[in-house]
Amino acid sequence: MFFILFLYFLINVGAFPPPKITTDVHQIQEHASIGKFIELTASENLVLKCAGRFDDLMFVFPNLEDHVGFDKDDYNNRITEEFDDDYGDKKLEISNVKESDTGYYYCKSEEQHSLNDSIYVFVHGSSIFVPLKPAGFMYNYGDVKVPCKATKFFDKSYIELYGNGEMIKDARKNYNHVSGFTLTKKMYEARPITQVPFECKYTGNPTTTTSYLITERDSKDNSEKEYSLFWEESTEWPYVGVNYTLTCHLMYNGTGPFHHFMNSLHVSCPACSDDEKNRVTSHRGRLKGNSINAFVKIDSLLADDSGEYTCVWKKEDRTEDVVITKTIEVAPKKGQIRVLEKSPDVVRVKEGEPIELSARVAVYPPENDEYKAKWIRKYTTPIKEGNQSEPIINDANRSILNEEKNFQFFESLSFKDSNTFANSSGTYILSIVHSGTVQNLEWQVAVDSKDVKAKISIREPSSFVVFDQPFYPPNTELHIDCISESIPPATVKFVKRKIRERSSFDPIDESELQAVSGTFENGYIWKTTIKDDIEVQCQAFRGSKKKIVTKRIQIAEKEPTVTRKIVKNEAATQAEDPKEIYEGDEIALDCMVPYDENWSVMWYFKDKPIETDEFVEAYSKHALAKLSNVSPSQSGEYTCVVSAGENEKRLTQNIQIEAVSIPYHTQSDPEKPVSIKYGESTELQCNLIGRPMPDYKWLKDGEPYTEGEVINSNLKITRVRAEDAGEFVCRATNRAGSTDHKIKVTVAGTPDSYWELYSTILIIFLLLSFCCTILLVVYFCKERRKTARQSQALNEFTEMFMKATTEPQTEALIKMPLDRRVYQLPYRTEFELAKENLEIGNKLGQGNFGVVYMGWLSKARVNSEIDERIRLPVAIKAPLRGYNVNHQRMLAEELKIMCAIGKHPNVIALVGAVTKNMRNGELYVVVEMCENGNLREFLTKFRNNFTNELRSVTIENQDDYLKPKSAERSRYAAENDENWEKERLLIDNTAKLCTSDLISFAMQIANGMEYLSQVPCVHRDLAARNILLTRNRVCRVADFGMAKRHEDKNYYRVSKNKEVELPLRWMSIEAIEERKYTQESDIWAFGIVLFEIFTLGGNPYPAVSNCDLLDYLKTGKRNSRPQYAHEEIYELMTKCWELKPENRPNFSQCVHFLKNHLKAASPSLLEHIDNEIRKDAEKQKQLEQWLQPEQDSSPSSLTQVCKPGTPQETERIYISDITKQAK
């Protein structure tokens, strides 16, 4: 029955945790010698809450009878107790507390007394010590208690104890704020106490003393004085793995006989056993001289051996046992750090008051070179993200002290010259490392500031600064911080006003503000787009303290600049240099500065002001100075002076004004005649020059001469004629006037008769006509023979193309890539389309061998009037020249490959073909229309509208706390910010392109190539230009054989076969050297495609020429990492470019890898693309309904073949989504 009751007790005790004392009003602190405590000032109200899963909670109050000022009735009248909530929590409130209320307050369950919690309450009034009623304090032979209890918590360095007027030096270490001093026997046995006056002295501010008289107590039973009960352990530093013995000693110190048989000892522990075979054994009392002992022996300590060990002394003539306990903490390893003393965990002082944080620790094993310690301060600030960490060193403000004695280390941090401010607040950490063990001691420090501080800061850099005023471009997005520094926090207001409107300050809309706070700061961040000059004000209030700061935020399109505009004189000529200034011109000097009503702007010349006009344009103020009809005397430096109060900025403009002169001769004999030869080329020189440079005009015999060419001032005659003899005049004209240079010209060697010349010309003309006729006859004959040969070759090729292979294909042939057995592939006639159902539109593009048109396809079988009007947009490929056999062969081979590979949503789908009239040069291959064109051009369009979703993250390794290591890696924005997916409008947003889209393109291309590799089909020309994009950004691998002509010759290199161009920069080394094309060479090209995608259409190997490319690759060099590529994606690129083909990944591995990256970057986009691919697969299946129907001769058939009429005859319905028709 007793066992059942005991079990019931254990179940009930363990069912609920003990009650807990909390408070929402006061700050709870904790110290090892006291436990939890609260510090109050007299006349405050004490509010405590006792929380627990009990319905019988009660508060237990301290015994205050010996406190001066305690009145039981008054005390009870000030107490209010009430239930706080449905769980039975108890709330205690004591109003107008007094020093006499100091003591321990308990909360417990009435039924389960062992379940309780306590808190000590200090109430500080006029005295540092609790006033006690006069009484004679006695001691019990052993320890002496001097009850100088404190009314507040303070550092023990401020307390001293005097006995008989002499200071007891070692007493301080045994002081407790709750009970006072405890003097051990060693401290006073040399001076037997009968009656001693003690004095407790507090040396802080103000100095306080109190006195006590201690007398020896008479005892009726002195037997206990003759015994000592104490513990002895094999080591003070138990740790896992070491052997450990804990012994309990009972020693007899009396003069009479020791009756050991009347005393017994027993030691119990968490894992004790009487079986000596167990790891933990308990041994009962053993006699040794005048003492007996009992001990626990533990082989190889475990962490579970931690706990309370109990020694019970039973004495036959005593009704009550004597019990002592010892708590053992088993450390996980040999290296240990033990805190012996620590200053209060929570420190709150006023600005300028001293702060000292200290701790005394002991370490094991005793090795000084293994001990390291450092101080750190951690705090938060709204200006920076995350927790801030500041290593603390000795400097002008802080002092660090480290002392060691007997492997006990004293560490302290103090502030010099009372340099404590609100921004000194934070969590101070003393990090100690010893023999691989790390222990961090923390203090919460708060410094109440005398005044409040406020500041305004703008996170974005300004465009420029003038007079310490930053300026920003219009429509700049700014983050403006209004931050107050204050403890306790201040109330912050953020207001603004428009400068030009001279309006009053108005509060900023709260919806635009983000409230932020830190350890000692609080305020707001205003994210705004600035469109007007504004003035913001940050106001901080705390009680009567106030701080207001103001900042102007102004807009400007440009920095202050000066420009000049030259208005030429109306007499100026076209030959004048427009940048040169000549006398008579007009100059407009413009000094443009940002608009500010407090700035003045004025032009000066030679320190004298110039008349200046001002006007305001948008965000700028212009100061104009006009100089009319200028002269060389006005040359010099013009200065624009911008003034704002005592500040001044000078901008200068140098003006050089040239004098003018009428053109003049440069030769002494300007009228000298000139003789020129008939039929030859000659040049007449005009030796006139002036300022400005004149216009030159040549005349002959008074009329403008138009047969020659005027070069600068000279006249060039290509072939001299007889009629060129006569008087030439060179007329030079500038704004100063005109001057003529006359030259008399004679022509030497003129023929006597013109008939001879004309006869010669006629004979030459007739000979040329005869030769041209002969050449034309020869050309037409060759063309007829060439046309006949082409017609025959077309007939032979058409017969070979249409002839299907009926022989069974071997397994080896089936496994051979399609491009290597294209001649064995049949053309599948079910893809044949009727030419009359195909409408050809505008040309979309052209290559060396083919051309692509926009087109529309009508249904081959219609069942309604609506079906008859429906058109499917398609792309139509045709040979560049239909009668050229090579052109037809290139397109026909691609057609056969597309027939064989089937349909896949990431591969361009064949709709059908028109082949019946190939003999006459007509071959049309009809494929899907991809509205977004090829991938490379699509990427380049978004280079200026791209969102990079990669974020750089620093990864720290704390292997050695004194040597932190870090590395930067990329992470996607969605991994760091769970709201990124909601804010990012990616899906169906055609105006933007993000990193997630790039990964999606790469994954889809790998998906399509994986399908082709299973056919198998080697593409040979995989590149971003050969990837097409649908309206919904689904990729289609395209172009299985048609060569393209590109303006950028870096794309292709011409091989020995002049008609074949090679995509050199996309080819693997073995493909370049051996013309060996495999799936592994396609993997190499896929790596290049990844480079194109993540450079937004960049050119591979941009700094390497085609001639040097092969040598470049053989040395192991490859493309560098693109800006927008994750490190892991670049690693995939480099694996695709492995020298040995067998070391490259396959397309299945690429699909899996890229899908994982897309899932990390944008799970919603991955889901969206998967849905789009499934939809496109269904759309491709429905393309069969557009093919030519089978012939049905049944008279009951109601189906008819549609022949599109002209636009006037038939109303067309064009569709871009065939699923609409399916519905």
Coordinates of C-alpha atoms in Angstrom, one line a residue, residues 852-857 872-877 898 903-905 907-913 924-933 1028-1031 1035-1039 1176 1179-1184 1215-1218:
V852 CA 11.4 30.9 -94.2
Y853 CA 8.0 32.5 -94.7
M854 CA 5.1 33.2 -92.4
G855 CA 2.1 31.2 -93.5
W856 CA -1.4 29.9 -92.7
L857 CA -2.7 26.4 -93.1
L872 CA -3.4 27.7 -88.4
P873 CA -0.3 30.1 -88.3
V874 CA 2.8 28.1 -89.4
A875 CA 6.4 28.7 -90.5
I876 CA 7.1 27.5 -94.1
K877 CA 10.6 26.5 -95.2
M898 CA 11.8 15.5 -88.8
K903 CA 7.0 14.9 -81.7
H904 CA 8.3 16.2 -78.3
P905 CA 7.2 19.5 -76.7
V907 CA 11.6 19.8 -80.2
I908 CA 10.1 21.7 -83.2
A909 CA 7.2 19.7 -84.6
L910 CA 6.6 19.0 -88.3
V911 CA 3.1 19.9 -89.4
G912 CA 3.5 18.6 -93.0
A913 CA 5.2 19.2 -96.4
Y924 CA 7.7 23.4 -98.8
V925 CA 8.3 22.1 -95.2
V926 CA 5.6 23.3 -92.8
V927 CA 6.5 23.5 -89.0
E928 CA 5.1 25.1 -85.9
M929 CA 5.1 28.9 -85.6
C930 CA 7.2 30.1 -82.6
E931 CA 6.2 33.7 -81.9
N932 CA 9.2 34.7 -79.8
G933 CA 11.8 33.9 -82.5
L1028 CA 13.0 28.7 -81.0
L1029 CA 10.7 30.2 -78.3
T1030 CA 6.9 30.0 -78.2
R1031 CA 4.6 32.7 -76.9
C1035 CA 11.9 26.1 -76.0
R1036 CA 11.9 24.1 -79.2
V1037 CA 15.1 22.6 -80.6
A1038 CA 15.1 23.3 -84.3
D1039 CA 17.2 23.4 -87.6
D1176 CA 2.2 21.7 -75.8
K1179 CA -1.2 20.6 -79.0
Q1180 CA 1.4 18.7 -81.0
K1181 CA -0.8 15.6 -81.1
Q1182 CA -3.7 17.7 -82.5
L1183 CA -1.6 18.8 -85.4
E1184 CA -2.6 15.6 -87.3
I1215 CA -5.8 30.8 -84.5
S1216 CA -2.6 30.6 -82.4
D1217 CA -3.9 27.9 -80.0
I1218 CA -5.2 24.8 -81.7

